[in-house]
Short mmCIF file of C-alpha atoms and ligand atoms in Angstrom, two decimals:
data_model
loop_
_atom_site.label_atom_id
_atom_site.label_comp_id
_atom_site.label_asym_id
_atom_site.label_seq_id
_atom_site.Cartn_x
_atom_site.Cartn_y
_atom_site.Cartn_z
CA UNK A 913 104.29 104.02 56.07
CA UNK A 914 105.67 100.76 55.11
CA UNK A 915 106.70 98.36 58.65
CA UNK A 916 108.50 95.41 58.72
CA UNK A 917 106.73 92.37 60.53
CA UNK A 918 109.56 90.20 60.63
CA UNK A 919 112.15 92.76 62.21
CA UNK A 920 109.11 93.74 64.92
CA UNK A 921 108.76 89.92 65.48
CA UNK A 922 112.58 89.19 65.82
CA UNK A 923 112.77 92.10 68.72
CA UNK A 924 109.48 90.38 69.67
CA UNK A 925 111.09 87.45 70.35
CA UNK A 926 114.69 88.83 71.14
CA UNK A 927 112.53 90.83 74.63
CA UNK A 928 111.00 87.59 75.53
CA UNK A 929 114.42 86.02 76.00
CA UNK A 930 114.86 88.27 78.48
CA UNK A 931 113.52 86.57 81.81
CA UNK A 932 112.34 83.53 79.37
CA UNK A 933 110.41 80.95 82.43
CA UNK A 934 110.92 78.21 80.28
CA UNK A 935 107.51 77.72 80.14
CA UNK A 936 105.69 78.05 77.08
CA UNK A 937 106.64 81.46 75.50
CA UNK A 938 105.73 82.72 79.24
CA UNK A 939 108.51 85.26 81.24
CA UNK A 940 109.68 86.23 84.93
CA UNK A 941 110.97 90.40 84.57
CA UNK A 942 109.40 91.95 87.38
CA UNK A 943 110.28 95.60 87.89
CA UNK A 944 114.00 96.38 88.39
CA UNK A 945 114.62 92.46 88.56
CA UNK A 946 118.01 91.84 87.20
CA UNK A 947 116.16 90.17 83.80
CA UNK A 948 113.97 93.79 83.48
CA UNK A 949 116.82 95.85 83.84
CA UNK A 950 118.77 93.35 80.84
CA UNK A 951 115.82 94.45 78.80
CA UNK A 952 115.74 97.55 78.99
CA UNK A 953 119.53 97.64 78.43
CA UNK A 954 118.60 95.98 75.09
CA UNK A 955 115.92 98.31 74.20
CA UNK A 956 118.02 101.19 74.71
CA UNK A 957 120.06 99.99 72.48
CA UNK A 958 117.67 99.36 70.10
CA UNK A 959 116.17 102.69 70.42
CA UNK A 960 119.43 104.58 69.83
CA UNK A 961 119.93 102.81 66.57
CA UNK A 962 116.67 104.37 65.74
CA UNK A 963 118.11 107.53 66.09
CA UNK A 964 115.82 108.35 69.12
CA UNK A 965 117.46 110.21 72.49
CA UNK A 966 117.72 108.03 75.46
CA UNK A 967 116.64 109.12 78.87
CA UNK A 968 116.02 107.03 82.15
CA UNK A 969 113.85 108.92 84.70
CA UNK A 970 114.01 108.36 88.51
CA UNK A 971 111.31 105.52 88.22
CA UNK A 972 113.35 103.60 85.85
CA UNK A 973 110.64 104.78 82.59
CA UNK A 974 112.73 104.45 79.56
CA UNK A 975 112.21 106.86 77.03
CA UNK A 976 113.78 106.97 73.30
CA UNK A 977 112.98 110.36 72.69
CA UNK A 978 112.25 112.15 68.57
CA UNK A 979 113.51 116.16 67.84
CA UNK A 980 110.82 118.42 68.49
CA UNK A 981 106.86 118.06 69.29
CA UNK A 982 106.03 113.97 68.83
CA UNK A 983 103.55 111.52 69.35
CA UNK A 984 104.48 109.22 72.22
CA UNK A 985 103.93 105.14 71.40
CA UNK A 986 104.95 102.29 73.90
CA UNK A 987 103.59 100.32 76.97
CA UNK A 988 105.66 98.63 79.94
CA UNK A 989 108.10 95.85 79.26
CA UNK A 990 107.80 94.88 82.71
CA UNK A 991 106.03 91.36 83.29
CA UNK A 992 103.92 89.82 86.61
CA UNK A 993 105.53 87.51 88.42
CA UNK A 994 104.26 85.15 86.29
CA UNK A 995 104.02 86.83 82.69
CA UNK A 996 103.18 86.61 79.39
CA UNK A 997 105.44 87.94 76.26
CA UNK A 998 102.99 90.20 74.60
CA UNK A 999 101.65 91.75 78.05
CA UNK A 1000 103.21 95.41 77.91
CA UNK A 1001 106.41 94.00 75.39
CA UNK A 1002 103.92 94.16 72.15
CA UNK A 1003 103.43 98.11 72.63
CA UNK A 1004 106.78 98.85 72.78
CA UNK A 1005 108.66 96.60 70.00
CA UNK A 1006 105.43 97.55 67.84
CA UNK A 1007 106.41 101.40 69.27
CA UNK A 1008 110.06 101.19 68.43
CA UNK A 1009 109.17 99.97 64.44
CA UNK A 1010 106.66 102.42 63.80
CA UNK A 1011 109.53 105.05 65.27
CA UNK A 1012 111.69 103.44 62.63
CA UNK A 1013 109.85 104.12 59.81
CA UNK A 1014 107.67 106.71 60.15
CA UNK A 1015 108.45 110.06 58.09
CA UNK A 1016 107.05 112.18 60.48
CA UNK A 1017 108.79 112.41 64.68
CA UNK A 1018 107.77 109.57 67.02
CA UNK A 1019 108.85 109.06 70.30
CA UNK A 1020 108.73 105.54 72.53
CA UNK A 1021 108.51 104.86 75.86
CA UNK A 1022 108.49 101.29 78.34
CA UNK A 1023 107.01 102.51 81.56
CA UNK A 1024 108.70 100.72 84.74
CA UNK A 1025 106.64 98.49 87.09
CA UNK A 1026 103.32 99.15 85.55
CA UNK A 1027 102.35 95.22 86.50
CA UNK A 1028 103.15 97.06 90.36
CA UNK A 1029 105.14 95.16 91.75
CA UNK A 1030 104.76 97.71 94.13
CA UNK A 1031 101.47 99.16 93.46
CA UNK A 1032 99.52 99.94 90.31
CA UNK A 1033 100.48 101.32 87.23
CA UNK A 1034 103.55 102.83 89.23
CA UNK A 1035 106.04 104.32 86.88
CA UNK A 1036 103.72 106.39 84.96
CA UNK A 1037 101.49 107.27 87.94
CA UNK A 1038 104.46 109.03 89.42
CA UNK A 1039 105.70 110.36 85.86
CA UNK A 1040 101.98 111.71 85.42
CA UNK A 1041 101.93 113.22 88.85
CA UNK A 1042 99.43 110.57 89.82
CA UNK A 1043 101.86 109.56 92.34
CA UNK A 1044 104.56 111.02 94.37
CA UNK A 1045 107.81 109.73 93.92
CA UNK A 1046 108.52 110.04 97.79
CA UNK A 1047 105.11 108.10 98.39
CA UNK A 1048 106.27 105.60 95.93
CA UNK A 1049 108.88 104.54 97.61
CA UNK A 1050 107.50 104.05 100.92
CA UNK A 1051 105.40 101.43 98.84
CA UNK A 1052 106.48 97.45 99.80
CA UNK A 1053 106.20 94.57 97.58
CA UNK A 1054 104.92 91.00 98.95
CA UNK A 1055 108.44 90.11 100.17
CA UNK A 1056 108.74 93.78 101.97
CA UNK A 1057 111.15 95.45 99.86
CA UNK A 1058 110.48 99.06 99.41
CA UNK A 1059 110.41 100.54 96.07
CA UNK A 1060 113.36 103.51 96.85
CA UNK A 1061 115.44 100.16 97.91
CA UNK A 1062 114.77 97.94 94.41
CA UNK A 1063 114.94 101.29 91.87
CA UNK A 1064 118.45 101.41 93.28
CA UNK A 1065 119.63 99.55 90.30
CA UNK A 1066 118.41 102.63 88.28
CA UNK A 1067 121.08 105.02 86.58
CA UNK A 1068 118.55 108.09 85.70
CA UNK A 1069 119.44 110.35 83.06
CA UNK A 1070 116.81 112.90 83.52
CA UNK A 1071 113.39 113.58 83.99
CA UNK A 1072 111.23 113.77 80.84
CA UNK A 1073 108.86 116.48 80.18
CA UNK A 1074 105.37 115.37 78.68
CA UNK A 1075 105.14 119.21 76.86
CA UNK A 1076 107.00 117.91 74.19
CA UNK A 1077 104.27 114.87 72.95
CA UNK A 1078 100.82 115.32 70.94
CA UNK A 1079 99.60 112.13 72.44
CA UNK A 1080 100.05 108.65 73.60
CA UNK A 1081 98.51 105.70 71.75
CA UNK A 1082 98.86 102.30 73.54
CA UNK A 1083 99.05 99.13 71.13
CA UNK A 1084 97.94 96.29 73.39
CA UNK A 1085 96.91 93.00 73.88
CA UNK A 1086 93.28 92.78 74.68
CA UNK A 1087 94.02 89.73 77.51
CA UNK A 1088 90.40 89.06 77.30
CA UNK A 1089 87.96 86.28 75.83
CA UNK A 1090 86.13 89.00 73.36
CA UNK A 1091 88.24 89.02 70.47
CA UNK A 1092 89.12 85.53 70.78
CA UNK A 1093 85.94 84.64 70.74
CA UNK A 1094 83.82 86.70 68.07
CA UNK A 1095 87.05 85.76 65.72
CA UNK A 1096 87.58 89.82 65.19
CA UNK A 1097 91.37 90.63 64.55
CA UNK A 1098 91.26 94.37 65.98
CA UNK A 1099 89.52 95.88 69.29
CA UNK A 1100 89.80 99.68 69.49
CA UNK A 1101 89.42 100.30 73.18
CA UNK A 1102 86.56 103.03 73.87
CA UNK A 1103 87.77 103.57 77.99
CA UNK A 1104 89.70 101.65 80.65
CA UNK A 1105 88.27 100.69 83.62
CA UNK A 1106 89.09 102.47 87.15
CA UNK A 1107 90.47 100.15 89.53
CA UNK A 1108 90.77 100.47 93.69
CA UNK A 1109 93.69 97.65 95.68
CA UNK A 1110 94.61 97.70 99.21
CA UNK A 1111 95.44 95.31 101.49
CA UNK A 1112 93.25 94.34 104.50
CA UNK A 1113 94.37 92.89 107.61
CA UNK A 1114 92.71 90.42 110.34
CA UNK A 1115 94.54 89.46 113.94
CA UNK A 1116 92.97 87.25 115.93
CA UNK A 1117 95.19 84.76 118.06
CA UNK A 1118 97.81 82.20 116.98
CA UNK A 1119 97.37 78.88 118.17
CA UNK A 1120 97.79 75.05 119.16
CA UNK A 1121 95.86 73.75 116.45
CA UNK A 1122 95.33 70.55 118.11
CA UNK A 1123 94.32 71.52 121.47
CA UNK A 1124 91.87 75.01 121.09
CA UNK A 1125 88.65 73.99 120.06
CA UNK A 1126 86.52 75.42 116.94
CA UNK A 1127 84.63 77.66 119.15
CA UNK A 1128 87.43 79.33 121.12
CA UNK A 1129 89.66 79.77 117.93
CA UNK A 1130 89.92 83.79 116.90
CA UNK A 1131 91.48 82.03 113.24
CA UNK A 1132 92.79 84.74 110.78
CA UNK A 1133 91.80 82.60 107.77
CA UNK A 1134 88.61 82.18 108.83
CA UNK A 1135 87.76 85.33 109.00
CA UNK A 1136 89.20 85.71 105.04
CA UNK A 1137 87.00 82.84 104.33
CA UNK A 1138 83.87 84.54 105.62
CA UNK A 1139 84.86 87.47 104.42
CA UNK A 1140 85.34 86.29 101.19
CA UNK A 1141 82.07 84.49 101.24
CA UNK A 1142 79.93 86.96 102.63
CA UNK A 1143 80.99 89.55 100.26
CA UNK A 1144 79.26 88.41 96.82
CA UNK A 1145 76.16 88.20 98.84
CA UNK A 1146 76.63 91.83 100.13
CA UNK A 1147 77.71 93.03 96.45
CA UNK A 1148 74.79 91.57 94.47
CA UNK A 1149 72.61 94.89 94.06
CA UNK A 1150 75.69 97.00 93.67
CA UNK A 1151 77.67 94.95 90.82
CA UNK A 1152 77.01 94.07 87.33
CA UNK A 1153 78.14 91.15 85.15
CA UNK A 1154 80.73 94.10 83.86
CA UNK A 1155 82.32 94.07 87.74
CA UNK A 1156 85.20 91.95 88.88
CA UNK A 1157 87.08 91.70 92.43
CA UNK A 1158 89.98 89.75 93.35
CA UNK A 1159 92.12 88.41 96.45
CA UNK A 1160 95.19 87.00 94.50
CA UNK A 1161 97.49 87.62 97.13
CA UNK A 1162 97.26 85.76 100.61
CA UNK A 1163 99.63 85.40 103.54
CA UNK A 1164 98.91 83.39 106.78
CA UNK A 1165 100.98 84.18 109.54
CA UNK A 1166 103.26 82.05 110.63
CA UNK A 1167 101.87 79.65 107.73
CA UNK A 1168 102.58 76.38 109.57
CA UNK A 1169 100.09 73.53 109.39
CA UNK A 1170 99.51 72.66 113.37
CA UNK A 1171 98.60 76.55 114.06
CA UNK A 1172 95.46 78.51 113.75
CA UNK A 1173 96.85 81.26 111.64
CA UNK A 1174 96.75 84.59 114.02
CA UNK A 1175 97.08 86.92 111.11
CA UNK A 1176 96.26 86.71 107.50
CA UNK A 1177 97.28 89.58 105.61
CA UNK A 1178 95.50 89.69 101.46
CA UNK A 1179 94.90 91.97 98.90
CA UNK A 1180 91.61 93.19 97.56
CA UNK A 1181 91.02 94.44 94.36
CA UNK A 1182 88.04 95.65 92.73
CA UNK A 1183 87.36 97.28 88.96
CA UNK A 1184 84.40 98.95 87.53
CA UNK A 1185 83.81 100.95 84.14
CA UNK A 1186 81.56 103.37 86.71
CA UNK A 1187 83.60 105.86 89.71
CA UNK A 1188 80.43 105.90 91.68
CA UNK A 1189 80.15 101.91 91.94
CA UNK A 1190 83.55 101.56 92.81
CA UNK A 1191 83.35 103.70 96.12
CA UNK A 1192 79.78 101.95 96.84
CA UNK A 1193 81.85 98.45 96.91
CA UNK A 1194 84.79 100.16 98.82
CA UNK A 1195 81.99 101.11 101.24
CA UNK A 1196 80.80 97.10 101.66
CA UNK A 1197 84.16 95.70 101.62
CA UNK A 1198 85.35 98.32 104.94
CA UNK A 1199 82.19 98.04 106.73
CA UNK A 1200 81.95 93.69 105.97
CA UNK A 1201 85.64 93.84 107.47
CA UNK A 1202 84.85 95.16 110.09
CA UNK A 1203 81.86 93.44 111.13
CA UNK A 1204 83.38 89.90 110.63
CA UNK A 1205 86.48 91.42 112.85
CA UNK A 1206 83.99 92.70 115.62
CA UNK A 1207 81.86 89.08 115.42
CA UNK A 1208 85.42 87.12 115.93
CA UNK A 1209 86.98 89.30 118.24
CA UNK A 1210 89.45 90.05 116.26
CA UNK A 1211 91.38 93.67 114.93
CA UNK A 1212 90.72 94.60 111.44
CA UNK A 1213 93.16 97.49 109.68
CA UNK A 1214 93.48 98.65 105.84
CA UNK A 1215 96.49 99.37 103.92
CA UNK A 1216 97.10 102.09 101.55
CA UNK A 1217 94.26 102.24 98.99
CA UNK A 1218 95.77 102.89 95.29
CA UNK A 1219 93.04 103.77 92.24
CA UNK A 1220 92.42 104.83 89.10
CA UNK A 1221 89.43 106.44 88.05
CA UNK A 1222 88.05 104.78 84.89
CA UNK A 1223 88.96 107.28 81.52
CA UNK A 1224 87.78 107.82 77.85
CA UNK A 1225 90.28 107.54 75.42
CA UNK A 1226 90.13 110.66 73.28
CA UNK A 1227 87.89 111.06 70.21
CA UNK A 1228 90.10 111.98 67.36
CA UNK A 1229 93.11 109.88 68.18
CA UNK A 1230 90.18 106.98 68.45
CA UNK A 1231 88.54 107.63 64.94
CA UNK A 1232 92.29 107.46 63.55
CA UNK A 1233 92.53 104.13 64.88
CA UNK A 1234 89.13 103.23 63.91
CA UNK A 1235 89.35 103.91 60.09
CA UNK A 1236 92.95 101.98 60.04
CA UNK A 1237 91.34 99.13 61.85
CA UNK A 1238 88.05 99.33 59.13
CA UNK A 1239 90.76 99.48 56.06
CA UNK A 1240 92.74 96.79 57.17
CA UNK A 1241 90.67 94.70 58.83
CA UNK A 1242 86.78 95.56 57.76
CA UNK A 1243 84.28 93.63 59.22
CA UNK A 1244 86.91 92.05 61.92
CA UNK A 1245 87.11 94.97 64.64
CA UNK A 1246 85.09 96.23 66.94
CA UNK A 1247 85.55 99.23 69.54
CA UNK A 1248 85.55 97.92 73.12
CA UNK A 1249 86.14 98.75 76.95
CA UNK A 1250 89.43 97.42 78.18
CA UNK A 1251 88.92 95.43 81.82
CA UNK A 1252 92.39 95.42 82.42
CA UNK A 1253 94.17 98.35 83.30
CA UNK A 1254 96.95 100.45 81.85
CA UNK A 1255 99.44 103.14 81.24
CA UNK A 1256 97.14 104.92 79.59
CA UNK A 1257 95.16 105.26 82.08
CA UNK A 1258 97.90 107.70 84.15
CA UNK A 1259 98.78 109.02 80.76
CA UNK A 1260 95.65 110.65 79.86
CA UNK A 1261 95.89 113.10 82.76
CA UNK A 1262 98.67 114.74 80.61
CA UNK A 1263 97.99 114.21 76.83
CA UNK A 1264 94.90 112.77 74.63
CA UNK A 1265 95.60 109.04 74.87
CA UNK A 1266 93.85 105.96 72.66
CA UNK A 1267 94.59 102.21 72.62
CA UNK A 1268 94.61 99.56 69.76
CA UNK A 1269 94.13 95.97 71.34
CA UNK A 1270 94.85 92.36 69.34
CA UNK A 1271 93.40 89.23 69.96
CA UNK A 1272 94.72 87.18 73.01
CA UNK A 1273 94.78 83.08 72.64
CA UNK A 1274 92.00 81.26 74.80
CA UNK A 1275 91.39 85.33 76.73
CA UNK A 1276 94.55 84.10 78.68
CA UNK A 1277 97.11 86.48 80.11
CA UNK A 1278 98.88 87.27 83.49
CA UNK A 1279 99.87 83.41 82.72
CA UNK A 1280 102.94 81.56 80.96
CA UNK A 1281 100.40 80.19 78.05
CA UNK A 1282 99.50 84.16 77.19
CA UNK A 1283 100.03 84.14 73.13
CA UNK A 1284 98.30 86.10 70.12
CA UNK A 1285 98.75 84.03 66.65
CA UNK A 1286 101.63 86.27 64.85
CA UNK A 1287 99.58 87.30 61.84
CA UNK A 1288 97.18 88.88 64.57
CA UNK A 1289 100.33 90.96 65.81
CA UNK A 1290 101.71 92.23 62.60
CA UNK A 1291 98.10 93.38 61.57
CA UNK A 1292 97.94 95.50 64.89
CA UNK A 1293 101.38 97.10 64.40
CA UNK A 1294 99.82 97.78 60.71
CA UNK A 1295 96.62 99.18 62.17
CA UNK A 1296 98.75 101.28 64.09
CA UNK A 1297 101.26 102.49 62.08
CA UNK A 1298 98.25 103.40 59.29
CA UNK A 1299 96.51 105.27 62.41
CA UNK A 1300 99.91 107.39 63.00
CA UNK A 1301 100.03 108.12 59.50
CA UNK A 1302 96.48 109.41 58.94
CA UNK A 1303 97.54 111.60 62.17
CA UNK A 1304 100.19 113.18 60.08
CA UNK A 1305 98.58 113.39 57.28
O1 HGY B 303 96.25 94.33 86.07
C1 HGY B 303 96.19 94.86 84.96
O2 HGY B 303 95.12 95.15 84.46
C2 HGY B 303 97.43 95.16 84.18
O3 HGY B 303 97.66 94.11 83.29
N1 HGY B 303 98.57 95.33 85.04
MN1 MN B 304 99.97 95.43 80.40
MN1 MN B 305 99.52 93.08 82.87
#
């Protein structure tokens, strides 16, 4: 199967446009923002000349669908709020040119809002029956908007039934230091990490912040800080170097420098390759909550918990991937876990699923500077469309 690298890397470029932040090759096209919805105007249109069907499901997941039984290939072209241009976009131009020149019937697909916006991985958890689509739209984003409210901009076409695909391969970059670092061209992922996120809550009592002194103060930040603190102590026999947790989200209320914040609401998010560890460290981060919330005085309560148990990517579709990577690229891949999380990971409840990652610039993504050198990208979609091929064979 012969691709063309300069058509993939002119629709490359064309999706980045799209939401373009004006910094660096970075983009703004959060799900069903008017710039996402642009794009995936564009790459309908660019999947119809393919000769692919169209469809739109509830969720906004934008299928260009082959005749007949087909492998599925894509990603998400949705971005964070601050995102890079290969995050999600690479697996679904490099998607839409293998579908272009393969002999043999492949389907694409951008899941919507799998950066969640309004929760994790949403479009395909609900298309994989991960999710509910009537508990998805209870879900809020930061600002409060509820996700029935923002897929309003959706015009679905249908729903799409996952009978008609073989499998799901996910080309990806790795957003990572590993590649990047060992100067390897090709990661073939070996399983995804599982992944819990909730939000936790702390109300203690907003105040003068000149006139209540230190030890009278029931401060909502405070609490976060010791929280925060306290809980790297409390995880060191549980984690391992592998482990990561996160509060990237933080909002004092009413966020005004002369008052002790009364409530701070912030999200918590933990990953692990291992199911077990991750409820051990769900245990530790309610029962720490609490205990810095009795201590204070103050309430404590949890949001919603999403996760995603950590999954295998399946052997044969794997080894196809491997022997591409060792033809085109021998002695510059490696197989590897994947730390961030993806489609895949709701897809594989449905199909056999495998991803294909390429090397990310400085390990930096989920920022404007996110970048891949271009040779690096037109190798992967080669490594790809040499894995599809040997599927068909
Ligand atoms: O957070 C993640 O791992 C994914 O990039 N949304
Ligand atoms: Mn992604
Ligand atoms: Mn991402």
């Amino acid at each position: 199967m012969q691709v063309d690298g300069q058509r993939f890397l002119a629709d490359l470029h064309k999706l980045r446009s799209f939401g373009a932040s004006g910094v660096g090759k970075g983009v703004v096209r959060p799900a069903y923002s008017e710039a996402d919805m642009e794009a995936r105007t564009w790459l309908k249109g660019r999947m119809e000349e393919a000769g692919l069907r169209v469809e739109t499901d509830a969720m906004g997941n934008l299928f260009g669908l082959a005749e007949g039984p087909s492998l599925l290939l894509g990603s998400h072209s949705d971005s964070q709020p601050e995102g890079g241009w290969l995050d999600g976009a690479l697996g679904v131009i490099a998607a839409l040119e293998v579908a272009r020149c393969a002999d043999m019937p492949i389907s694409v697909i951008s899941f919507q809002d799998e950066e969640g916006r309004f929760g994790v991985t949403t479009g395909s958890a609900v298309w994989s029956g991960q999710l509910d689509l009537e508990a998805a739209d209870l879900l809020l984003d930061h600002n409060g908007v509820a996700l029935a409210e923002a897929r309003r901009v959706v015009n679905p076409t249908g729903e799409v039934d996952p009978a008609q695909f073989t499998g799901f391969i996910e080309m990806h970059i790795e957003q990572g230091p590993v590649l990047d670092t060992t100067g390897e061209r090709v990661g073939v992922v070996s399983d995804i990490v599982g992944i819990r996120d909730m939000k936790i809550t702390f109300e203690g009592q907003q105040n003068h912040a000149g006139t209540t002194p230190m030890h009278l103060r029931r401060d909502a930040f405070q609490a976060v800080s010791e929280f925060n603190h306290a809980l790297a102590e409390r995880f060191k026999n549980v984690v391992t170097p592998a482990t990561v947790w996160t509060i990237g989200h933080l909002s004092l209320h009413p966020n005004a420098s002369s008052i002790v914040p009364g409530k701070a609401v912030f999200s918590m998010q933990w990953r692990d390759g291992d199911a077990d560890r991750l409820v051990r460290m769900e245990q530790i981060i309610r029962a720490l909550a609490q205990e810095i919330a009795q201590a204070r005085g103050m309430e404590v309560s949890f949001g919603p918990m999403l996760g995603l148990e950590p999954v295998h990517m399946d052997a044969r579709l794997r080894r196809a991937l491997e022997t591409s990577a060792e033809s085109l690229a021998s002695g510059a891949w490696r197989v590897m876990p994947s730390g961030a999380l993806h489609d895949a990971t709701n897809v594989s409840r449905l199909m056999p699923v495998a991803m294909l990652f390429v090397p990310s610039i400085g390990g930096i993504s989920h920022a404007f500077e996110e970048d891949t050198d271009e040779e690096h990208l037109v190798l992967g979609l080669e490594v790809l469309a040499g894995a599809v091929a040997a599927l068909h064979g």
